[in-house]
XYZ file of C-alpha atoms in Angstrom:
487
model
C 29.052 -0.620 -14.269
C 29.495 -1.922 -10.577
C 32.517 -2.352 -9.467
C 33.728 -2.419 -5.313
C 36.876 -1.108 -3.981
C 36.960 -4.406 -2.139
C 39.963 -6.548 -3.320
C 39.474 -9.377 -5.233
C 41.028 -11.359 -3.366
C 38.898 -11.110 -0.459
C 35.752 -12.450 -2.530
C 35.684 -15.893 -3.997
C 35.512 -16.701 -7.579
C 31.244 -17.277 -6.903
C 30.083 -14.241 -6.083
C 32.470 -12.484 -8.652
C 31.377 -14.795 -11.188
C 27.799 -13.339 -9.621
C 29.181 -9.929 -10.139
C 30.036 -10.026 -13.285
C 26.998 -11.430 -14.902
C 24.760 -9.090 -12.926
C 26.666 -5.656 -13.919
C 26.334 -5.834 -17.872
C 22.412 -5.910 -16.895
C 22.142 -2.914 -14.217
C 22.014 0.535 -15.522
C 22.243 3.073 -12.360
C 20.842 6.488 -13.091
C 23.321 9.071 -12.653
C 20.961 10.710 -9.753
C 20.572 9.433 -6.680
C 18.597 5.990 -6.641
C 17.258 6.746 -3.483
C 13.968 8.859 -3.644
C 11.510 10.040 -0.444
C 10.393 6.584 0.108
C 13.017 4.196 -1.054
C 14.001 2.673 -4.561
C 11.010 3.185 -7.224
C 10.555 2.821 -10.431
C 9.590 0.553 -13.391
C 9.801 -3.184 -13.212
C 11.475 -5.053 -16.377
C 14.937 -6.429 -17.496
C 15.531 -2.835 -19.499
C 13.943 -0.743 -16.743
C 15.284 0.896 -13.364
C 14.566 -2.111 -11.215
C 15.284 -5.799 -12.586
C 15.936 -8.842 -10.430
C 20.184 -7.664 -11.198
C 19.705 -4.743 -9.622
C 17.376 -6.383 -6.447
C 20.300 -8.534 -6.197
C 23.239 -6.209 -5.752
C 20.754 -4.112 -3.414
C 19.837 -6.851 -0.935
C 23.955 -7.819 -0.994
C 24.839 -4.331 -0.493
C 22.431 -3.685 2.225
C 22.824 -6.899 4.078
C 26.497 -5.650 4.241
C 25.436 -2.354 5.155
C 22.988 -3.249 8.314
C 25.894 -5.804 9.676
C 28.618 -2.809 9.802
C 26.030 -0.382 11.227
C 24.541 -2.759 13.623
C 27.834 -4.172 14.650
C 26.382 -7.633 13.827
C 24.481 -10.162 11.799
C 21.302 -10.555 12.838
C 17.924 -11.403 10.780
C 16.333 -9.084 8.161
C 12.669 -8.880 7.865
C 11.180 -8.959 4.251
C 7.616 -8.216 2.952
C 5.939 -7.397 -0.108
C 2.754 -6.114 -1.455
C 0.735 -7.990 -4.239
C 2.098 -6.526 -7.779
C 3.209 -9.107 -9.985
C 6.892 -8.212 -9.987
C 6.751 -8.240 -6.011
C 7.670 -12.344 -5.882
C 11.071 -12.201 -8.160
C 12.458 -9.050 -6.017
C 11.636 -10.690 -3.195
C 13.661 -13.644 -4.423
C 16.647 -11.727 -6.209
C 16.356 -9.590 -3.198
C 16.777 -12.666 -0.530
C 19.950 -13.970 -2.880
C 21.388 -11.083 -2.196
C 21.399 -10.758 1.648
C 21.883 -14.223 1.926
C 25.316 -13.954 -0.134
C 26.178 -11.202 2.178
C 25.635 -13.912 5.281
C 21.855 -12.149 6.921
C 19.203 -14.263 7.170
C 15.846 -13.746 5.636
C 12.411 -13.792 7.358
C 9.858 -13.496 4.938
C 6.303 -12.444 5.741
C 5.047 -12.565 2.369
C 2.398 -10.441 1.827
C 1.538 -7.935 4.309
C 1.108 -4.280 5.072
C 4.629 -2.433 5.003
C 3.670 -1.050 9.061
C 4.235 -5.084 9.633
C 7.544 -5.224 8.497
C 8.281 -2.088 10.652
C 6.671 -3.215 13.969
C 7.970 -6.669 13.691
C 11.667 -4.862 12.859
C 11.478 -3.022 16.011
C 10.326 -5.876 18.494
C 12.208 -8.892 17.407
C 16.060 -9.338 16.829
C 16.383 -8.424 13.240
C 18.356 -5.622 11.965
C 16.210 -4.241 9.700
C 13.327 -4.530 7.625
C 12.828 -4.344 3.589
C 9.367 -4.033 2.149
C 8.816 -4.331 -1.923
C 6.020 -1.708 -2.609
C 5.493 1.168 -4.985
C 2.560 1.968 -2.140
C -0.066 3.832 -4.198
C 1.856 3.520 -7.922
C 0.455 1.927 -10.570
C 1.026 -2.117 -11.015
C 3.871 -1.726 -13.439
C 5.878 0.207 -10.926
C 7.610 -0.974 -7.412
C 9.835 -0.201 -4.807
C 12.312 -1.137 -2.403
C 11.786 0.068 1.537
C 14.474 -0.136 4.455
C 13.691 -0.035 7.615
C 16.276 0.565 10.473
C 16.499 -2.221 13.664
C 13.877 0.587 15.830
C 11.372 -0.042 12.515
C 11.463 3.609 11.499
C 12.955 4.515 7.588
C 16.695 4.068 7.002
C 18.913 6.878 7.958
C 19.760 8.642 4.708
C 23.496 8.115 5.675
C 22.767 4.268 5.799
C 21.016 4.793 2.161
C 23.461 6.623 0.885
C 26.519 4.076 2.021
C 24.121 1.404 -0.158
C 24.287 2.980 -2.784
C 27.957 4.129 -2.865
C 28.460 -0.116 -2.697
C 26.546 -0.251 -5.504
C 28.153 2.470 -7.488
C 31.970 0.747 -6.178
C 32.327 3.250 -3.809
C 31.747 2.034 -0.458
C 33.852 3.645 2.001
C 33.862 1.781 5.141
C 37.165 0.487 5.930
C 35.736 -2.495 8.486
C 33.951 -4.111 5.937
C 33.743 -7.804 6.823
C 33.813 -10.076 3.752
C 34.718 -13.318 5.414
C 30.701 -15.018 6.002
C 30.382 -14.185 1.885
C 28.506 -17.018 0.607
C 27.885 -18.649 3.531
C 24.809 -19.893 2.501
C 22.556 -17.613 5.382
C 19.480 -19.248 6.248
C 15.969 -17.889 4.524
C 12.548 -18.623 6.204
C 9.107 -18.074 5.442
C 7.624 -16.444 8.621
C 3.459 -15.644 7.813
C 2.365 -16.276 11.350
C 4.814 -13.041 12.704
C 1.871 -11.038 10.565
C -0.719 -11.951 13.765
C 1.374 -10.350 16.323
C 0.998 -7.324 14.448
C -2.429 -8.031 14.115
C -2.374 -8.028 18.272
C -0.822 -4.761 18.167
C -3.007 -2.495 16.198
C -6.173 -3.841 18.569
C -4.163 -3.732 21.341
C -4.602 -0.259 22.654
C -8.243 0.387 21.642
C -9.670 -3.599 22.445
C -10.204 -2.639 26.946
C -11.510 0.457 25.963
C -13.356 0.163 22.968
C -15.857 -0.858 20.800
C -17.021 -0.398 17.013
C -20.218 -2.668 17.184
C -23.132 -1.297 15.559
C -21.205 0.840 13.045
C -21.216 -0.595 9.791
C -17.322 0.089 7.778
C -16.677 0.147 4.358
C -12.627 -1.095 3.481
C -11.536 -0.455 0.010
C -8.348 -2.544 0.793
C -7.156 -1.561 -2.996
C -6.304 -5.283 -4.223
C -3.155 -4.506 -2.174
C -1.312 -5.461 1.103
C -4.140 -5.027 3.402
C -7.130 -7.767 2.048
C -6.452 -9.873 4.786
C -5.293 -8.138 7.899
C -7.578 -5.074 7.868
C -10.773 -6.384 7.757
C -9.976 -9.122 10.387
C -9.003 -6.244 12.518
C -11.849 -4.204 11.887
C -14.338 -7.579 12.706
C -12.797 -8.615 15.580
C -13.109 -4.831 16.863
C -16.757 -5.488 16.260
C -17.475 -3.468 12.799
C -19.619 -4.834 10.505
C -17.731 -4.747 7.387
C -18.123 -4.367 3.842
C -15.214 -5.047 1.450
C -13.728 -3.961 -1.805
C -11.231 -5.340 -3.794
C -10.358 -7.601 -1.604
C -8.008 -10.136 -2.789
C -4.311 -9.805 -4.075
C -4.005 -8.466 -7.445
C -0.669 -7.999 -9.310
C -2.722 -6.644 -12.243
C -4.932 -4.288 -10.734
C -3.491 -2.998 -7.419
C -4.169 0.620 -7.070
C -6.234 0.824 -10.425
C -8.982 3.028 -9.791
C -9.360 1.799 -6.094
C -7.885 2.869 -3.151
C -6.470 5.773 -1.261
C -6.153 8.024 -4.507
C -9.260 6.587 -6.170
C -12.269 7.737 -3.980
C -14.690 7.475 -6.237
C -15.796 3.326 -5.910
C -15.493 3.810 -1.897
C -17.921 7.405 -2.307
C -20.715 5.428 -3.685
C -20.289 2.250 -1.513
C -20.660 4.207 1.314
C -23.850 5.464 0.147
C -25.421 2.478 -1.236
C -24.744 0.223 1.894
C -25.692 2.714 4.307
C -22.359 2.973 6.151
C -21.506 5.079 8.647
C -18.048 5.487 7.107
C -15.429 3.961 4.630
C -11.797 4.009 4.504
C -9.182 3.500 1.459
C -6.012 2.056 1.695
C -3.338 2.493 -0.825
C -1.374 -0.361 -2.246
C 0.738 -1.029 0.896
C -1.764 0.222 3.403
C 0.684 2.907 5.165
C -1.432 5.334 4.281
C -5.248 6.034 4.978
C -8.292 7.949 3.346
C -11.855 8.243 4.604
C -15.502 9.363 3.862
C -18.369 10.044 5.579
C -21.415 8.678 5.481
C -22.621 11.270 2.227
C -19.178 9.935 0.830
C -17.770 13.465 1.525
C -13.671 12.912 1.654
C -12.359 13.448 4.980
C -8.057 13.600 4.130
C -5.127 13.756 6.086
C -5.426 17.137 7.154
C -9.023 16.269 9.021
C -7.781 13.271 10.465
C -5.298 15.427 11.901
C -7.436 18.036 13.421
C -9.808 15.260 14.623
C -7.082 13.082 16.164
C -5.097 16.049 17.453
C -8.502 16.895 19.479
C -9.053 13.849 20.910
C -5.267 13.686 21.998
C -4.724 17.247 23.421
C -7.880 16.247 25.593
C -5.714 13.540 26.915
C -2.943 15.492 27.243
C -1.024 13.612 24.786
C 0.000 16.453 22.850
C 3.326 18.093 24.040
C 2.626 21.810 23.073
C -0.453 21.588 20.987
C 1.613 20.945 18.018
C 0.962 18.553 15.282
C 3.544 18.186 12.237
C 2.494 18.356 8.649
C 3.834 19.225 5.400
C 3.646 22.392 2.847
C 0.693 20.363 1.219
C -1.347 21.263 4.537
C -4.215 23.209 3.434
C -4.296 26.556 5.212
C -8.291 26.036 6.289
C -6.767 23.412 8.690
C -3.448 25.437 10.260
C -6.197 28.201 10.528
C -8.871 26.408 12.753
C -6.111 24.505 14.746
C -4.590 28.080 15.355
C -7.928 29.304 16.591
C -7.846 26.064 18.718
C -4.652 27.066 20.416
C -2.579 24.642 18.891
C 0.243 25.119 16.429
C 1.213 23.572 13.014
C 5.013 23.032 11.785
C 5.134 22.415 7.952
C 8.248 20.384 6.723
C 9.250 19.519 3.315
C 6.707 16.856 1.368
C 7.499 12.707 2.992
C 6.420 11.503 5.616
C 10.985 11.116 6.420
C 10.625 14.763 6.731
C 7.746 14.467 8.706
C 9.474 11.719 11.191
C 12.609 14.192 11.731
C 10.499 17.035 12.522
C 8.882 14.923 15.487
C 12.083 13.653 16.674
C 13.700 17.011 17.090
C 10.376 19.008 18.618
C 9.353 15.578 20.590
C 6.106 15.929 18.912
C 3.777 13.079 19.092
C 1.146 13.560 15.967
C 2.240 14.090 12.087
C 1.494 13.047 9.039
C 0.653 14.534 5.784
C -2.515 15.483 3.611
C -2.311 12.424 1.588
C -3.405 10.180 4.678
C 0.284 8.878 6.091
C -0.250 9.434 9.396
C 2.387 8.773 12.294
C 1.613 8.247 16.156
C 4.134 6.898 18.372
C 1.649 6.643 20.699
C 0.734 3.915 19.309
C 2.959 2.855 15.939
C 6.355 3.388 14.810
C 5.118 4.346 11.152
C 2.177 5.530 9.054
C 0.082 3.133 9.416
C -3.466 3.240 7.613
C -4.989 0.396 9.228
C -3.888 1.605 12.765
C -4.963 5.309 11.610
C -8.469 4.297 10.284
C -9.195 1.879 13.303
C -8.635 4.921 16.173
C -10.661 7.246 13.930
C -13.437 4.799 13.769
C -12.992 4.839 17.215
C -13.159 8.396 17.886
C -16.436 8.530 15.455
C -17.995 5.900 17.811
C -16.598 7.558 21.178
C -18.169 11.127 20.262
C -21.146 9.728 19.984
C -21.887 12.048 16.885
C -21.617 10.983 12.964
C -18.403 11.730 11.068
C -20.239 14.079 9.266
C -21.538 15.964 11.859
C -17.506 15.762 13.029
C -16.458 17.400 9.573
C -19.216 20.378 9.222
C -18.369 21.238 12.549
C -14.496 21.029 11.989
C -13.451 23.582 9.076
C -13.476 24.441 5.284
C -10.463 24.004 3.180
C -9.284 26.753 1.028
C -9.913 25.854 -2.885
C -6.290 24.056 -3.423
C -5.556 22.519 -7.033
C -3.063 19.535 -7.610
C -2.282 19.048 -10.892
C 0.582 16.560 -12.087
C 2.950 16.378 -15.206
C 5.279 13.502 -16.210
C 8.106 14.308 -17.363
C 10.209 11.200 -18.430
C 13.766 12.590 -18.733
C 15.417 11.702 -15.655
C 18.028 15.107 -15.851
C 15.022 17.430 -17.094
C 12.753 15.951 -14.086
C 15.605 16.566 -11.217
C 16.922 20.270 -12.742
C 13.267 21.385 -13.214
C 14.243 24.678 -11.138
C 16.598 25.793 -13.837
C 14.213 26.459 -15.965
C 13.660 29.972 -16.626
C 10.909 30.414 -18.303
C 8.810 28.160 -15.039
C 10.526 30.746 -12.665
C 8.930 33.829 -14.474
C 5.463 32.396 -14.408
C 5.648 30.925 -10.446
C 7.230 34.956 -9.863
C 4.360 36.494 -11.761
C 1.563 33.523 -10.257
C 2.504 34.990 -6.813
C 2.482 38.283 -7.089
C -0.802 38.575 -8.958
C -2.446 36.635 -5.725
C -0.313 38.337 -3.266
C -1.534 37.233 0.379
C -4.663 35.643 -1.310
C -2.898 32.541 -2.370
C 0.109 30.116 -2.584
C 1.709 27.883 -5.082
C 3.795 25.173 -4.366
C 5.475 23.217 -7.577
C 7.783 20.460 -6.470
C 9.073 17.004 -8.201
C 7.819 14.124 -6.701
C 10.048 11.800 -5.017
C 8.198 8.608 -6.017
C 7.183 9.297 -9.579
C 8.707 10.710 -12.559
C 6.418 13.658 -12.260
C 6.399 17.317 -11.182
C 3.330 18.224 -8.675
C 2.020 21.864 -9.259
C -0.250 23.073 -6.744
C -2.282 26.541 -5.929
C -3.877 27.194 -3.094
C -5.995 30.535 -3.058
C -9.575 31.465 -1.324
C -11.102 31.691 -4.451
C -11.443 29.111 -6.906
C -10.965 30.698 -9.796
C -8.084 32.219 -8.876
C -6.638 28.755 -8.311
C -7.847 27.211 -11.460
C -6.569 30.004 -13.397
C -2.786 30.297 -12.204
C -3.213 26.166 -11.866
C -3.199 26.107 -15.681
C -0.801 28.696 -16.710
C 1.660 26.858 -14.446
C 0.568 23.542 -16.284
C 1.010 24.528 -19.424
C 4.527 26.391 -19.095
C 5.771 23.452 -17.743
C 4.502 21.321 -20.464
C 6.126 22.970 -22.966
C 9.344 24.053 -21.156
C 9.732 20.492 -19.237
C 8.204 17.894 -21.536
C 8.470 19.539 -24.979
């Protein structure tokens, strides 16, 4: 049930007429709501997010940004293209509005819009509905702070405590409750953006004569990344390229390779990138549809900015996923490699406190604040294009000449029970067999078995130098947590 400390008698008999009817329908999980990258989950009125639930969030964190800001300002909304994106936009908008913010919408976008535009106009924060690379029954709920990076996880957490009735800020203002706020729909905002990612390569730069392959996903990016790649000068070749509620992420994009591989190939293309749903994150192949990941375009934009003395100390922040082939070659290089926790949050904080200036993770979110103030795959595959056409050398030649990846196996396992899924470390019998896993491979190997903080699944990997080894240890770990986790 949601309740708020707030009196009653500082709310008027609307909204807690609103309140009412809306609490009987939201069912809060009794772990946090907040994962690695927002609110996600599934999308229906007996599900984790319903149009109830979008409601009391955009109230709550319209209420939120006004204390923390010290004042009411605009919020920036976007969305991607599932289905369910349109009524959480619109429960979402009711919401702030009650709370007295005003709404721009951009509609559909990429969710590195929402941030940029956060950060250089006078809004106080930014909210994008994505699941990014989830399937199309799934989305999400993104905050952005007024500087366009990802809520503080203080400012999360005092969301959610309003939501659970247990908001502790004593200055809350309840006065400009339904005050009827202002909402606009604000699509042209999406071409300054548009201005931005050229804007550092366009004096410099050129990508005529190389021919691009986009695999835009049916998601956030149809429109804005190939007109960016065009006006750059790329001849481009597109696929799935309109919005999609039904199909967005299905086999396509940045974690299906497979459509973009043989693209590639068949139109003779120097090199093709994927996007995931929401287009903050990047994947790319070369011209023999090899996979070039976030670890690669790491190494190969680390190069490039260590020769322009752009990178304070060598050092370029990734995550636990990093595959030791690449900390190994950028050792040899000189440079150094910090590994944080898996999201690109952790990520962010890492830079902040070592004033790094490259990060990103294996999975293709990439962060510059060189030039962005998120992952942002468009921006990412645009100044790797870039580099390609600089060196004057293919991509592939770029990759053979780079490094080889140790043998590292990913496997996933859904577990549906919420409690089971966030206690996973309690169970014993998982323990033994990670304990025994490691010290058959000793210094040959590492395993890494973590929940994921978007899905209801637990991600086992092993990393060893040989593949067997991997394989082998990959699917003991699999199946003890089958039957220990999901029964």
């Amino acid at each position: 049930m949601v309740q708020s400390n707030i009196s009653n008698q500082a709310l008027n008999s609307q909204f807690l007429t609103l309140i009412n009817q809306k609490k009987n329908i939201v069912s809060l999980p009794s772990t946090s709501l907040f994962g690695t990258d927002g609110i996600r989950g599934r999308v229906g009125n007996q599900e984790l997010l319903n149009s109830s639930l979008a409601f009391l969030i955009g109230f709550w964190a319209g209420k939120v940004l006004q204390v923390s800001n010290q004042q009411v300002a605009p919020v920036i909304l976007g969305q991607d293209s599932r289905n369910s994106s349109n009524m959480l936009a619109i429960a979402l908008s009711e919401g702030l509005t009650m709370a007295g913010v005003e709404v721009w919408n951009l509609g559909l976008c990429p969710t590195p819009a929402v941030a940029y535009l956060t950060s250089i106009t006078e809004a106080m924060g930014g909210i994008m509905i994505s699941a990014s690379h989830n399937p199309p029954e799934d989305n999400g709920i993104k905050f952005f702070g007024a500087n366009g990076t990802k809520l503080s996880t203080d400012l999360q957490n005092q969301i959610e405590s309003g939501l659970r009735g247990s908001w502790s800020q004593g200055n809350m203002n309840t006065a400009n409750t339904m005050v009827d706020a202002k909402y606009y729909h604000r699509p042209e905002l999406i071409s300054e953006y548009v201005a931005f990612v050229q804007q550092p390569l366009i004096k410099n730069a050129t990508l005529a004569g190389m021919r691009v392959v986009l695999d835009l996903a049916w998601g956030a990016a149809v429109d804005t990344a190939p007109a960016i790649f065009k006006a750059m000068g790329a001849e481009v070749i597109t696929l799935h390229d309109r919005p999609d509620g039904d199909r967005i992420n299905v086999n396509c994009g940045s974690t299906h390779l497979e459509v973009l591989q043989q693209a590639v190939i068949a139109h003779q293309a120097d090199l093709g990138f994927a996007f995931d749903g929401d287009a903050d994150r990047v994947m790319a192949v070369d011209s023999h549809g090899k996979v070039v990941n976030g670890d690669y375009i790491l190494y190969f934009w680390g190069q490039a900015l260590r020769q322009q003395q752009k990178l304070p100390n060598d050092t370029i922040v990734s995550t636990v996923m990093a595959n030791l082939g690449f900390e190994n070659a950028w050792q040899k290089l000189g440079g150094k490699l910090l590994r944080t926790s898996v999201g690109d949050q952790y990520v962010h904080a890492a830079m902040v406190e070592t004033a790094s200036m490259l990060g990103g993770e294996q999975s293709g979110h990439i962060l510059c604040p060189h030039y962005g103030v998120s992952g942002d795959g468009v921006l990412t595959a645009l100044h790797i294009a870039a580099l390609v056409k600089d060196s004057g050398v293919t991509l592939s030649q770029m990759l053979a000449e780079s490094f080889q990846t140790y043998p590292q196996i990913l496997k996933n396992i859904r577990v549906e029970n919420r409690q089971q899924l966030q206690n996973w470390q309690d169970c014993e019998a998982l323990q033994q067999a990670i304990a025994l896993a490691e010290t058959a491979m000793g210094d040959q190997g590492r395993i890494l078995v973590r929940p994921s903080g978007t899905e209801p699944l637990i991600r086992i990997m092993v990393e060893a130098a040989d593949a067997d080894l991997a394989n082998y240890w990959t699917n003991n770990l699999v199946n003890c947590a089958q039957k220990y986790l999901v029964g």
